[in-house]
Structures are given as C-alpha cells and as structure tokens.
Coordinates of C-alpha atoms in Angstrom, one line a residue:
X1 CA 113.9 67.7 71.1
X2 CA 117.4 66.7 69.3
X3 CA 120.0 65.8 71.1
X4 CA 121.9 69.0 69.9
X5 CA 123.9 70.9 72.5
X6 CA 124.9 74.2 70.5
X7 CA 125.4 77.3 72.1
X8 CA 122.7 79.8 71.7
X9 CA 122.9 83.7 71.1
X10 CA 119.5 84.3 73.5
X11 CA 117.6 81.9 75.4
X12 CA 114.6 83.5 77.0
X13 CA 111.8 82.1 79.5
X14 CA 109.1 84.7 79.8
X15 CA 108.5 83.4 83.8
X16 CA 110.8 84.8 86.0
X17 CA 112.8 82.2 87.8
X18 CA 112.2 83.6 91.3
X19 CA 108.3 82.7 90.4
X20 CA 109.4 79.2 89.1
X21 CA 111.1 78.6 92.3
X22 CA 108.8 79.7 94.4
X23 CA 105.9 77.5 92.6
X24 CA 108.5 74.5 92.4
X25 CA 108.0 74.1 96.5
X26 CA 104.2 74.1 95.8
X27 CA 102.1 71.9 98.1
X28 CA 100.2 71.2 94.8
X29 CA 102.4 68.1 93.4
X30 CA 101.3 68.9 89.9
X31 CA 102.0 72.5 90.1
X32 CA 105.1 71.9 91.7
X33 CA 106.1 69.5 89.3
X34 CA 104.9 71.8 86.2
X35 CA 107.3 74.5 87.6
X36 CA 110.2 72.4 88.1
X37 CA 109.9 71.1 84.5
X38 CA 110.3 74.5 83.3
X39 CA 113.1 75.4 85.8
X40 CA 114.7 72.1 84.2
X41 CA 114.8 73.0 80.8
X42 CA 116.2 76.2 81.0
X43 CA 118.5 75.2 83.6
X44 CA 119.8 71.9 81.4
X45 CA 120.4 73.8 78.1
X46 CA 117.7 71.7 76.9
X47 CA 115.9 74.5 74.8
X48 CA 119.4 75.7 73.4
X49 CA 119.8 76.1 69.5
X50 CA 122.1 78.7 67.6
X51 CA 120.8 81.8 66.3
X52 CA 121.9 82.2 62.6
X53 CA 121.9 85.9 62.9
X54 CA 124.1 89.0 62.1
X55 CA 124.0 92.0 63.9
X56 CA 123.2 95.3 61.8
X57 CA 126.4 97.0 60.6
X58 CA 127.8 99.2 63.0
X59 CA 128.5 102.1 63.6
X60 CA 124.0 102.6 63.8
X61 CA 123.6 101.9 60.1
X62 CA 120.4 100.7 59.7
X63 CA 118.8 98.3 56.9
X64 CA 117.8 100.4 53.8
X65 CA 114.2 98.8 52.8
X66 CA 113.9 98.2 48.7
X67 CA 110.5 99.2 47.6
X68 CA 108.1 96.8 48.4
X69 CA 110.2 94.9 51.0
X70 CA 107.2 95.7 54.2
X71 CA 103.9 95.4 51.9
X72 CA 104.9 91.9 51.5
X73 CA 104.5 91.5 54.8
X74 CA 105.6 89.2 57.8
X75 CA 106.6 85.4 56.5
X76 CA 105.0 82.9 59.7
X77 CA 105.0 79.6 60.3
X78 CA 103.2 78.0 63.3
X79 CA 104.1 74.1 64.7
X80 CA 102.3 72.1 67.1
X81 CA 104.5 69.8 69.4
X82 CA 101.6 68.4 70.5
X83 CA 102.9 67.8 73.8
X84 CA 106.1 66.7 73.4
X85 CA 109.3 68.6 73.8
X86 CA 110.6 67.9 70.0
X87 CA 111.2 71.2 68.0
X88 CA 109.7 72.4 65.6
X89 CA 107.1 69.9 65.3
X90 CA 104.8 69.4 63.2
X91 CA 103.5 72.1 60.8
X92 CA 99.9 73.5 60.9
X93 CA 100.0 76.7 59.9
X94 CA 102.0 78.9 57.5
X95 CA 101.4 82.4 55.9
X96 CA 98.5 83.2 54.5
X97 CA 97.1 79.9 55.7
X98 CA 93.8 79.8 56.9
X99 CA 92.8 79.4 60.7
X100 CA 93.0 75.7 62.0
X101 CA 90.5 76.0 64.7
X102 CA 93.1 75.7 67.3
X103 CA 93.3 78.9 69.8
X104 CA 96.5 79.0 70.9
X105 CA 98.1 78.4 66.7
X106 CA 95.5 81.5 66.2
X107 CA 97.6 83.3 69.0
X108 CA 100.4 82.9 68.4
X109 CA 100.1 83.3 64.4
X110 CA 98.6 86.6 65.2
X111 CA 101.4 88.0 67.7
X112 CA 103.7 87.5 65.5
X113 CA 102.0 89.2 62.7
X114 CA 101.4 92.0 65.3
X115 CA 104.6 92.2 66.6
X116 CA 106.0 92.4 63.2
X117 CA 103.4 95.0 61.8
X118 CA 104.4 97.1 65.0
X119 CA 108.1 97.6 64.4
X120 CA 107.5 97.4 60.5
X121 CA 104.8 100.2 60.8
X122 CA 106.1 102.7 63.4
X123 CA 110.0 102.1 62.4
X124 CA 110.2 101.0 59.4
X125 CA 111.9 97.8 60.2
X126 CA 111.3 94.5 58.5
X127 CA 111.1 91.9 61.2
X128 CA 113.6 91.1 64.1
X129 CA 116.9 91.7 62.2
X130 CA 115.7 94.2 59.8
X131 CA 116.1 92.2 56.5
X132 CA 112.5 89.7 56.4
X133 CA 114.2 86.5 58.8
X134 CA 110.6 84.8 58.7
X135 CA 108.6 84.2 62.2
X136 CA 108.4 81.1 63.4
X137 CA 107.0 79.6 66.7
X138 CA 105.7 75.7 68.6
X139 CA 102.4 75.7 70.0
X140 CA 101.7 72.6 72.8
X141 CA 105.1 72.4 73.7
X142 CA 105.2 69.6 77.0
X143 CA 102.9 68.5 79.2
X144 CA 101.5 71.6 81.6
X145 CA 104.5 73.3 80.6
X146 CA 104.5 76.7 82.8
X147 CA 106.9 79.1 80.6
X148 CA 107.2 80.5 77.2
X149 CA 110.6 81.8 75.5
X150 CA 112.6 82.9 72.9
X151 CA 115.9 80.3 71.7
X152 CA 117.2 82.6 69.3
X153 CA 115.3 81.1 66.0
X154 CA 111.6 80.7 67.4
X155 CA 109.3 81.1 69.9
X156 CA 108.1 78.3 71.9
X157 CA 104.6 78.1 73.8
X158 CA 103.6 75.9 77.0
X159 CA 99.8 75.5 77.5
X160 CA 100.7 75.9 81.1
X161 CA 99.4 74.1 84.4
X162 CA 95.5 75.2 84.4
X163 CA 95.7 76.0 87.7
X164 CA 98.2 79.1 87.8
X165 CA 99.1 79.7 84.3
X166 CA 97.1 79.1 81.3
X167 CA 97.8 79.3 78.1
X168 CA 100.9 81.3 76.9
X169 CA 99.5 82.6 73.5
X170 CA 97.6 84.6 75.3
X171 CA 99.5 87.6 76.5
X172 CA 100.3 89.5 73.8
X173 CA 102.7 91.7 75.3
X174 CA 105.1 88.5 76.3
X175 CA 104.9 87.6 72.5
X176 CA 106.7 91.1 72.4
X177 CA 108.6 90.8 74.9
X178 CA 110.4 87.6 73.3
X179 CA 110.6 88.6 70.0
X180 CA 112.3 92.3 71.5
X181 CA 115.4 90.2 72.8
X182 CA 115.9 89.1 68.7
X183 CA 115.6 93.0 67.9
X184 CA 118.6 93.8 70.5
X185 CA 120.5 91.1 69.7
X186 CA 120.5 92.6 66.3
X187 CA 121.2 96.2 67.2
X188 CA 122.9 97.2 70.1
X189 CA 123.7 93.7 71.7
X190 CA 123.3 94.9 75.3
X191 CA 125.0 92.9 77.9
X192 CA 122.6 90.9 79.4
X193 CA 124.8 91.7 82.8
X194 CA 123.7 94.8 85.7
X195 CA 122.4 98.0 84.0
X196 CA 123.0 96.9 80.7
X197 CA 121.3 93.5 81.1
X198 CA 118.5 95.7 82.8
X199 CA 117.7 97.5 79.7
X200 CA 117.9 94.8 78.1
X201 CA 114.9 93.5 80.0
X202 CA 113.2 96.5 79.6
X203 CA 113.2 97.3 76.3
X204 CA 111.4 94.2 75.8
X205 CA 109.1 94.7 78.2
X206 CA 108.8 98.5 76.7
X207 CA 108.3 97.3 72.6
X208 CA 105.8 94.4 74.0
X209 CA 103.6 97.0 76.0
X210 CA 103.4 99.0 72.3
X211 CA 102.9 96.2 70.4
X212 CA 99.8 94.9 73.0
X213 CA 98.6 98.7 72.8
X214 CA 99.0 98.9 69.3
X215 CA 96.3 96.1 69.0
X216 CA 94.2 97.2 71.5
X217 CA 93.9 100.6 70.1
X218 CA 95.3 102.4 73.2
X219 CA 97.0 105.6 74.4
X220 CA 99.6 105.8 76.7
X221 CA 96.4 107.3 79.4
X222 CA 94.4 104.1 78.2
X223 CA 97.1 101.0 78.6
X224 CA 97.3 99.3 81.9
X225 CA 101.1 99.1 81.5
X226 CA 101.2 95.4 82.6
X227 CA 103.4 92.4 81.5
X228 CA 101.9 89.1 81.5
X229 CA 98.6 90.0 83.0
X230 CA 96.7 87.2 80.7
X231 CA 98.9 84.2 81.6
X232 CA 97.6 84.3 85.8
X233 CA 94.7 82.4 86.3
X234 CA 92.7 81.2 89.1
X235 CA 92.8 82.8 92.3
X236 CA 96.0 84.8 90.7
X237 CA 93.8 86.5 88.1
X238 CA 94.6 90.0 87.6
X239 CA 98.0 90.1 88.7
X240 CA 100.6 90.4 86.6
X241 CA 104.5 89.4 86.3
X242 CA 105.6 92.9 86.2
X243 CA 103.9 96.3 86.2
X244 CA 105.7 98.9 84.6
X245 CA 103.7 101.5 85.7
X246 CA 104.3 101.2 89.2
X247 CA 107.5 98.6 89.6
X248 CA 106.8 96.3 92.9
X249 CA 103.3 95.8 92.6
X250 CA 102.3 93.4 89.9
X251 CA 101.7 90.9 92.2
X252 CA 101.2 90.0 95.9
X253 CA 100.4 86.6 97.2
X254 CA 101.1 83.4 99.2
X255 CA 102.0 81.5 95.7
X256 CA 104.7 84.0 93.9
X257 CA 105.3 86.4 97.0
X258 CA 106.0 89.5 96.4
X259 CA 107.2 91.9 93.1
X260 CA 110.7 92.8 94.1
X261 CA 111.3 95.3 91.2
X262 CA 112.1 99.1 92.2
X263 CA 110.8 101.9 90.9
X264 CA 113.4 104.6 91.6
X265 CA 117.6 104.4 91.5
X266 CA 117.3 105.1 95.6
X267 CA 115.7 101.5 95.4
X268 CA 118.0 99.7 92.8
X269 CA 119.4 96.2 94.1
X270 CA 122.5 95.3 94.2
X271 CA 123.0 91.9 93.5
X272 CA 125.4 88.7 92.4
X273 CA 122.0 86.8 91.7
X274 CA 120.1 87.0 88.7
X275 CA 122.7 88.6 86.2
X276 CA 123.3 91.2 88.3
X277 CA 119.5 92.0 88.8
X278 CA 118.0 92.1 85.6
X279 CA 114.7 91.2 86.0
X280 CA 114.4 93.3 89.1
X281 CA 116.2 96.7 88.0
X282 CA 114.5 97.0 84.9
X283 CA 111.4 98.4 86.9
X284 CA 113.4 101.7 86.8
X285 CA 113.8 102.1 82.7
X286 CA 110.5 100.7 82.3
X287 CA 108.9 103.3 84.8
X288 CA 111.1 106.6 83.0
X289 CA 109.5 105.0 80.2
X290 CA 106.0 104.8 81.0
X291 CA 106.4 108.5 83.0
X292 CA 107.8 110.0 79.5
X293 CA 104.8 108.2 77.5
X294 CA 102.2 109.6 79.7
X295 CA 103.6 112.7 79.9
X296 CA 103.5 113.4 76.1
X297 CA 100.2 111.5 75.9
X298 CA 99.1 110.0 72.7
X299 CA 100.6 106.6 71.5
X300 CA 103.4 105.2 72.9
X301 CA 105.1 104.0 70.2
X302 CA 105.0 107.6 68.4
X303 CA 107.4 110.3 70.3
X304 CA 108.2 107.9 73.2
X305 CA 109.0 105.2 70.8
X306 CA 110.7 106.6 68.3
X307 CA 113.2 107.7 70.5
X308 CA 113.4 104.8 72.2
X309 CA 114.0 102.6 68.8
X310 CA 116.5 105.1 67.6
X311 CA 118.9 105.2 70.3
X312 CA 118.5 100.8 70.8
X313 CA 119.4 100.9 66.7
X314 CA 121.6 104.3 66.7
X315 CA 125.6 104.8 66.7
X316 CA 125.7 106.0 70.2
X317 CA 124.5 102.9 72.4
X318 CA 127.2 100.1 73.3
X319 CA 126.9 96.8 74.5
X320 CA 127.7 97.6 78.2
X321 CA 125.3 101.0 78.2
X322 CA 124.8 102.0 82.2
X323 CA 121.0 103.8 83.1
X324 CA 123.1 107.3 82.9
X325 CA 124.3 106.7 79.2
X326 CA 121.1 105.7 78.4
X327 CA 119.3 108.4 79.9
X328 CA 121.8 110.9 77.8
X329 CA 121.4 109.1 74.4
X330 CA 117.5 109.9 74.8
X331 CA 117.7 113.3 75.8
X332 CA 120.3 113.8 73.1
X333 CA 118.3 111.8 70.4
X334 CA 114.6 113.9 71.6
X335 CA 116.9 117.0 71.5
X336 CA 118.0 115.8 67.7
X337 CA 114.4 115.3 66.4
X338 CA 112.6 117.6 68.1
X339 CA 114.7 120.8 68.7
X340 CA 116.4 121.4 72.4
X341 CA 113.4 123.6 73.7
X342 CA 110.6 121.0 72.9
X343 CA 108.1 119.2 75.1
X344 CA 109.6 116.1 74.3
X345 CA 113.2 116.7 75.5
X346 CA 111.7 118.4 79.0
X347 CA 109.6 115.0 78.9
X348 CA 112.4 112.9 78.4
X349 CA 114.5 114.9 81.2
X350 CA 111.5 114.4 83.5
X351 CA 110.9 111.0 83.0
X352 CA 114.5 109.8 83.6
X353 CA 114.6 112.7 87.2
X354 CA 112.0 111.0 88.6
X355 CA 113.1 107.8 88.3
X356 CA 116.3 108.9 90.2
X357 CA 118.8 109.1 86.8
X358 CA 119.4 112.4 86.0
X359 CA 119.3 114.9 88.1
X360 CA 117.4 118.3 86.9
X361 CA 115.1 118.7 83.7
X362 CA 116.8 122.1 82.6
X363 CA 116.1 122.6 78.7
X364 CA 119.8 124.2 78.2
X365 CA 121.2 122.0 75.4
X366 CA 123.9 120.8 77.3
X367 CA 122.3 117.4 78.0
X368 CA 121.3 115.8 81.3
X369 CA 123.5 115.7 84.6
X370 CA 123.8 112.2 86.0
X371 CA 123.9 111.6 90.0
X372 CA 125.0 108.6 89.9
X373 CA 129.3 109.1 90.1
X374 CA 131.4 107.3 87.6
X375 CA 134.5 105.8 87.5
X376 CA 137.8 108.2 86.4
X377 CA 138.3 106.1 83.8
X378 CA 135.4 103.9 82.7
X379 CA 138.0 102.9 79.8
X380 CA 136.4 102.4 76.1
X381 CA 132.3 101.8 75.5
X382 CA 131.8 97.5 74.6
X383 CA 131.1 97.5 70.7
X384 CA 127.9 95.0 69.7
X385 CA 129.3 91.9 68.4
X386 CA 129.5 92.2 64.9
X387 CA 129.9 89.4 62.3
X388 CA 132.7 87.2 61.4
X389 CA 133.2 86.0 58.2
X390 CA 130.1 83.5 58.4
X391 CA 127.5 86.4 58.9
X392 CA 126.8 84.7 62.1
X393 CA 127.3 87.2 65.6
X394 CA 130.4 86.8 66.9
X395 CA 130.5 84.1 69.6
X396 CA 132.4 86.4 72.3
X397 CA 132.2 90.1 73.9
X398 CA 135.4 91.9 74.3
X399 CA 135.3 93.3 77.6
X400 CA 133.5 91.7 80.5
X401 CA 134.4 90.5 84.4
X402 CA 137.5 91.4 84.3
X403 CA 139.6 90.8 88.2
X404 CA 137.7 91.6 90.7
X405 CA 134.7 91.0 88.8
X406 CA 130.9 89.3 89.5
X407 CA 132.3 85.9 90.5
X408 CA 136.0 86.4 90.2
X409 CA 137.8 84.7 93.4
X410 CA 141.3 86.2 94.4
X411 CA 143.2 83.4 95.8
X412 CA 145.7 84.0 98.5
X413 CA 147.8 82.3 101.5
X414 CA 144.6 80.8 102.9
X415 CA 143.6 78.6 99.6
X416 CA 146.8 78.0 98.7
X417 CA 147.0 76.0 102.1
X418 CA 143.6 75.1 101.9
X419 CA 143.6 73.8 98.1
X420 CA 142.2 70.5 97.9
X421 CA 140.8 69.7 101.1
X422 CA 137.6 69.2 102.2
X423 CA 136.9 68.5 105.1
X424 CA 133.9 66.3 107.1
X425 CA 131.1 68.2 107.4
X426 CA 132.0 70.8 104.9
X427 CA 129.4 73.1 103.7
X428 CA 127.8 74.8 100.0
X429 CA 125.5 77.1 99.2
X430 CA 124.1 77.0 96.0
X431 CA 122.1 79.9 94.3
X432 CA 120.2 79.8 91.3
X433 CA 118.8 82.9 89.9
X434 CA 117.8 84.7 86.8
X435 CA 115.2 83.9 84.7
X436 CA 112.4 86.0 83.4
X437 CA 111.1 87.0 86.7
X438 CA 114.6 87.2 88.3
X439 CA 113.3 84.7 91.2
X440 CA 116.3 83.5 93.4
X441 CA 116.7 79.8 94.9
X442 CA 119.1 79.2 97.5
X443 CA 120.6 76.3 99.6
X444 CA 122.7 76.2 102.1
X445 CA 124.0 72.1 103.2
X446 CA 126.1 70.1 104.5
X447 CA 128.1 67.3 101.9
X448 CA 127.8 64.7 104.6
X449 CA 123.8 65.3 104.3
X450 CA 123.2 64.8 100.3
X451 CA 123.3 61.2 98.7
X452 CA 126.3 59.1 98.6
X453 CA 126.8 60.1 94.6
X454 CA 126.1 63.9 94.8
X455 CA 128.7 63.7 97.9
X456 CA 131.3 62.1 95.7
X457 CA 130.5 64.8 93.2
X458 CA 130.9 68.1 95.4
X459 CA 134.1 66.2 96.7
X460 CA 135.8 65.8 93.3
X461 CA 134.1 69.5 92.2
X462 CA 135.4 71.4 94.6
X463 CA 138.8 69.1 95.7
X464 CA 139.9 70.2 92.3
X465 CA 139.1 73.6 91.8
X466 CA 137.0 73.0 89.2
X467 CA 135.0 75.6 89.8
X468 CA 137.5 78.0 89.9
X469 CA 138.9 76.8 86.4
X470 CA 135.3 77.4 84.7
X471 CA 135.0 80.8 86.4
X472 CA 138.7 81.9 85.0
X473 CA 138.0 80.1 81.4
X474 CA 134.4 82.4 80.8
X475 CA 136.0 85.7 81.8
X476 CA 139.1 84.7 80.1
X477 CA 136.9 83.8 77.4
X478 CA 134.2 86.3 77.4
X479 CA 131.4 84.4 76.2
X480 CA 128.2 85.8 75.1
X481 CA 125.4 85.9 78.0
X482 CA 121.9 84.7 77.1
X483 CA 118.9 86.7 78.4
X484 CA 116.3 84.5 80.5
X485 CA 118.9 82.2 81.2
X486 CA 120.2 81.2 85.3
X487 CA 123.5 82.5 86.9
X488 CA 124.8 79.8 89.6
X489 CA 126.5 80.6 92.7
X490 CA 128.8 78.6 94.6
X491 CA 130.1 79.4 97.9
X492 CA 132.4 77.2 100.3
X493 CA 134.6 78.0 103.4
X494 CA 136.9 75.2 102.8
X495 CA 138.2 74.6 100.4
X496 CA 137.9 78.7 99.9
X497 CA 135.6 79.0 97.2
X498 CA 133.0 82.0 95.9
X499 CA 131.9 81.6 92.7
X500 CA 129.1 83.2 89.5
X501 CA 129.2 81.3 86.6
X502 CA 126.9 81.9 84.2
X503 CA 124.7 78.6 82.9
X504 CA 126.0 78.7 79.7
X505 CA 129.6 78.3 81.0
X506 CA 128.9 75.2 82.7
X507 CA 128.8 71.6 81.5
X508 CA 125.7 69.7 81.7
X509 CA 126.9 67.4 84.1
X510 CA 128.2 70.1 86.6
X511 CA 124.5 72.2 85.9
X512 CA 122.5 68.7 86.6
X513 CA 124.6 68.8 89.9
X514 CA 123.8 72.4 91.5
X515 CA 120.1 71.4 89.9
X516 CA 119.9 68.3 91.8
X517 CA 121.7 69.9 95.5
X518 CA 118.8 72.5 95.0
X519 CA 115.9 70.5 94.4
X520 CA 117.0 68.5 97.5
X521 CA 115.6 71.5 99.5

C-alpha cells in the first residue's frame, strides 16, 4: 500500500468491529492475530484513499440517462494483491475479459456486475454515482485477512482466516452492502452518526439483500433475509453477521457472542460507542423494511424498493434524517406513487408501526404520527454535501456536535484547577467501537501499569489537553464521518477528561496509541 495518508469520503469493513474484537482475544493465535490485522488497518487509516466523487445535484435531481448509456453496461476491472496489502495490484481481469480460473476474481467480477445490473435495472441508475464511474475491486488482499470494505474508489477482498471466515467474494449481499455506502454518498449523504448513521447502515444492508435476491431469483417469502451468511465457516456455519428479518439473532456463540441489534424502537440503544450505534440500531429500519416487503409479497426491489431508492435519491431526505422523518418520506413517497388508499401506503404505515416508529396505520392522507417526541425547534434539516468547485464532495458537513454534543466536554472550576496534572496511579479507559458489526472494546488501566513509553505518552496526551483540543477542532470543523470506520473514547478523572473522537480526527500517532493501550488487554 502507498504511503498516502488522504482523507477518505467512506471507509467501510464489512465485519463488525465488536466481532473483530471479540476474535482478536481468540485462544487460536492465528485467528487472533488475523482479527487484529484487520482491526489494525482500519483503525491506522491504512486502507484510506479519497473518493473522487460528486454528489448528485440537489435539491433530488437525478441523473438523466442518454440513450444507450445502461446497454453499455457496467465497466469492471478486477486486481489481485496477491497477498500483500499494495492497492490496486496487479490486473487480471477487465470487462469483457474472460474468466481466469481464479474463484474469488470470478466473485467478485460478478457482484459487481450484479450489483450494477440491480440498481441499473430496477432504477434506472448507471452505477454508484449515477453517471458510469467504472467498478473496480482487489482480490487476495493480505495474509488471512478477515474483512472486506469499501475505501471510497474500490472494493477490497480478504481470503480470510479458513477457520472462521472464508473467502469474502463469496457473500453477495456484502458486495452490496459496500457498494450501497458509494450510492448514499452520492445521494442523500446520511450522517454516518445515531439514526441517521443507522440508515445509513441499513440501506446497505437493504439494496445488498435485493441485489443477492435478484440473483437468486427470490421473493421477498423466498429470501432468508441474512447479511453475510456465506463468509462463517466452520463450526459458525449458518450464522450470519446480521439478520434482518429478526434483528438479534444472526448469531449466538462462544466465538462472536451474541447479535446485539434490536428489532423494535422500545429496544433501540443508546450509545456513545460505535457512532452512536450504527451497526446495532439499524436492525429497526432493516426489520420495517423486510415487514413492508413481505407484506406486499413479490420482489423486493419492486414496490418496497422503489420507494425505498426514491426517497434515499429524492428532495425530501437530509443528511441528518431521524427513523421518524424517514418513516414519513416513505409513507409520503408510497402515498405519491400509488394513490393515499393503496395497499402499499397501509404496507408502508404497518411496517414502520410495528417496528415502534409511527404510531397507527390509518390510510387518511395526512401522513404518519411519530411517538417518538421531538425537539421544539429541531432548527434547519443538514443539506448532503454538494460539490465545490473541483466536482469533488465537499470535505465538511455544516451542522454536527455542536455543545453538549457526543464527546463534547464542558470544562468548569474542577479542570481548571485540575488542568495539567496527573497524578500517580491515574487511570484511562479507552473504547474502541464501530465497525461493520458495531463490536465494542474497552479498557480500563492504570498509567503506572503500561510500558515506560506508552506511560510517557498518556502523560504528555492528557497533561496537555490534547484531547480536548482534537475534540473542539472536529466539531469546530465538522469533518465528514466515514461509515465502517472506529469512534474512540477517552475517559479520565484527573486530569477531568471525557472524550469521542471520531478516527478520522485523530493523528496516526495518537490512534497507534489508544490501539496499543487496548491491545494490552
């Protein structure tokens, strides 16, 4: 890989972190090590290149295909790192190319093309950003290498461990799911932050259900409504990494515990780690989603997806959309294309009841009543980043943590008297979380108990508010969040210090610090 350090517009493993984390402490040293490999990469920026990519005009305008533009189809190419962690690597396989013989270049050529054919074919949309940007991806990438992801130009494949995970290539559905992020990124930008960053999860996980389906041949009755259900091997086989049919039970065992995603808003988890919960609150989009699908019956990416696509790409969605505004721009879109007393729009009503959204299904026009309470004023909707002068996104969102904020720190009598010092014996947590699968590590320890150079480190870090100052700069800043990637957490009695940064707000020496103090566990 270059030695590049370039921010990044998405950056997204397909493994949920708390499933990392919880394989890194393995008593298998080659599992183990495969997990905290992957844990590694993301966590260092290492697989961090900048998307060249503009966001579709806005307000909703969507592309205008010439004649032509989809039966020329999807443009692929397909490299093999052949176990190194260089990008792209070498070439084996470009359009129209014939098969090499090699499984996982046959996979992933093929995912993409399905993908592609999916949104081109049911939405008329040509690729990712609407306008043709070619499909590329790396096959072989490291050595047992347990994740797959999305870095905002390509996808990249590990063959995984052989133990746990096999091959990446093979699930379909997380081919998708990767490829989905790019599709947002270029419509409605979601916040990859609480709700918003929870549909942005899920309407990956819902467009690489269809695309899986769409190959398959499937109804909505037919589908098993799993993500990720080909990459568990072994004694894991037929669990999954998330189930969207019934949120919490994907998987079960010793190795990855247990599925922590709800199912229902009386459920939802409120939380500092993992982006506010992304990976674990989009169980409850992802279930209204499946509930409307099956409901209709008949292809999911027909009445359930159309909607779906049109709202993600319409006028009305913003970059900080809440499970309520969501909800509404559905029922309002079904209402629009199917007329107020349809099946569709008491589908759509249902779904999002039952899931704990809205409350009542009434066919009345008037649109659905939420039951979760809002603020008075929730102040003005967070536009999608739209492009400067370059054609490139913008690099920063107007609008996030403001005071009072995830991770903002007041500071009063007590730090001002405190500043500076730290004392003998002074303890840290540390949190990590995030990730595809939203896993969580934690550490709690005492400075006086890590080596002689981390000590020195935490000293000067936190002696000097340093912190603090990257905290204030990213919300001062509002910096563009990447899905897939970690959220740290810092936490300190003395000096007084509480802390969520968000990994791409950090330096690389200060992430290679929290990295090391947690793998220390």
């Amino acid at each position: 890989m270059t030695g590049d350090h370039l921010p990044t517009a998405y950056c997204c493993s397909i493994v949920p972190p708390h499933i990392l984390e919880r394989l890194a402490h393995s008593a298998d040293a080659e599992i183990a090590d495969a997990a905290r490999q992957a844990l590694r990469d993301v966590a260092e920026g290492m697989l961090h290149r900048r998307a060249h990519a503009a966001p579709e005009s806005r307000p909703g305008s969507k592309p205008r295909l010439a004649p032509g533009t989809l039966e020329s189809g999807p443009q692929r190419l397909i490299c093999d790192a052949q176990g190194g962690t260089t990008l792209p690597g070498t070439q084996v396989r470009g359009e129209g190319e014939p098969d090499t013989g090699d499984v996982a270049v046959a996979e992933a050529y093929d995912g993409l093309g399905d993908t592609w054919q999916l949104f081109a074919d049911a939405f008329e949309r040509n690729s990712l950003d609407g306008r043709g940007l070619p499909l590329r991806a790396t096959v072989h990438y490291g050595e047992n290498y347990d994740n797959a992801f999305w870095d905002g130009t390509q996808m990249v494949f590990g063959d995984g461990d052989g133990k746990i995970f096999g091959r990446f290539t093979a699930s379909l559905d997380v081919i998708g799911h990767e490829l989905a992020h790019g599709v947002t990124e270029h419509t409605a930008g979601l916040m990859y932050q609480g709700q918003p960053g929870a549909l942005n999860e899920s309407m990956s996980d819902v467009f690489g259900s269809m695309v899986k389906q769409r190959r398959l041949g499937q109804d909505a009755a037919d589908a098993d409504w799993l993500i990720g259900a080909e990459l568990l091997i072994g004694e894991l086989a037929g669990q999954a990494l998330r189930s969207m049919k019934a949120p919490g039970t994907a998987y079960d065992s010793p190795l990855l515990g247990k599925d922590p995603q709800p199912g229902h808003m009386d459920d939802y988890v409120e939380t500092d780690d993992d982006h506010g919960g992304v990976h674990i609150n989009s169980g409850i989009p992802n279930r209204a989603f499946y509930l409307l699908a099956t409901a209709l019956g008949g292809a999911s990416w027909e009445a359930p997806g159309r909607i779906w696509y049109a709202v993600l790409t319409g006028p009305g969605i913003s970059a900080d959309c809440d499970f309520v505004t969501f909800a509404g721009l559905t029922v309002d879109e079904a209402i629009g294309q199917y007329g107020v007393q349809s099946p569709e729009v008491a589908a759509v009503k249902s779904a999002w009841a039952q899931v704990g959204v809205l409350g009542g299904a009434e066919s009345d026009g008037e649109g659905p009543v939420p039951v979760v309470d809002l603020p008075a004023d929730p102040g003005e909707p967070v536009p999608a980043p739209v492009p400067d002068d370059s054609g490139e996104p913008s690099p920063e969102w107007p609008g996030v943590p403001e005071e009072g904020g995830v991770g903002h720190h007041e500071r009063g009598p007590d730090d001002m008297e405190h500043e500076g010092e730290v004392p003998a014996g002074a303890v840290v947590e540390v949190t990590r979380s995030g990730g595809v699968a939203g896993l969580t590590a934690r550490r709690s320890v005492a400075l006086d108990e890590l080596p002689a150079p981390q000590q020195q480190q935490w000293r000067s870090v936190l002696g000097n508010r340093t912190l603090q100052t990257l905290d204030a700069q990213a919300a001062a800043s509002a910096a563009r969040q990447h899905p897939d990637t970690y959220c740290y957490g810092v936490s300190c009695p003395t000096p007084p210090t509480e802390v969520s940064i968000r990994e791409q707000d950090l330096p690389d020496d200060l992430k290679a610090l929290l990295e090391e103090t947690l793998r220390e566990a």
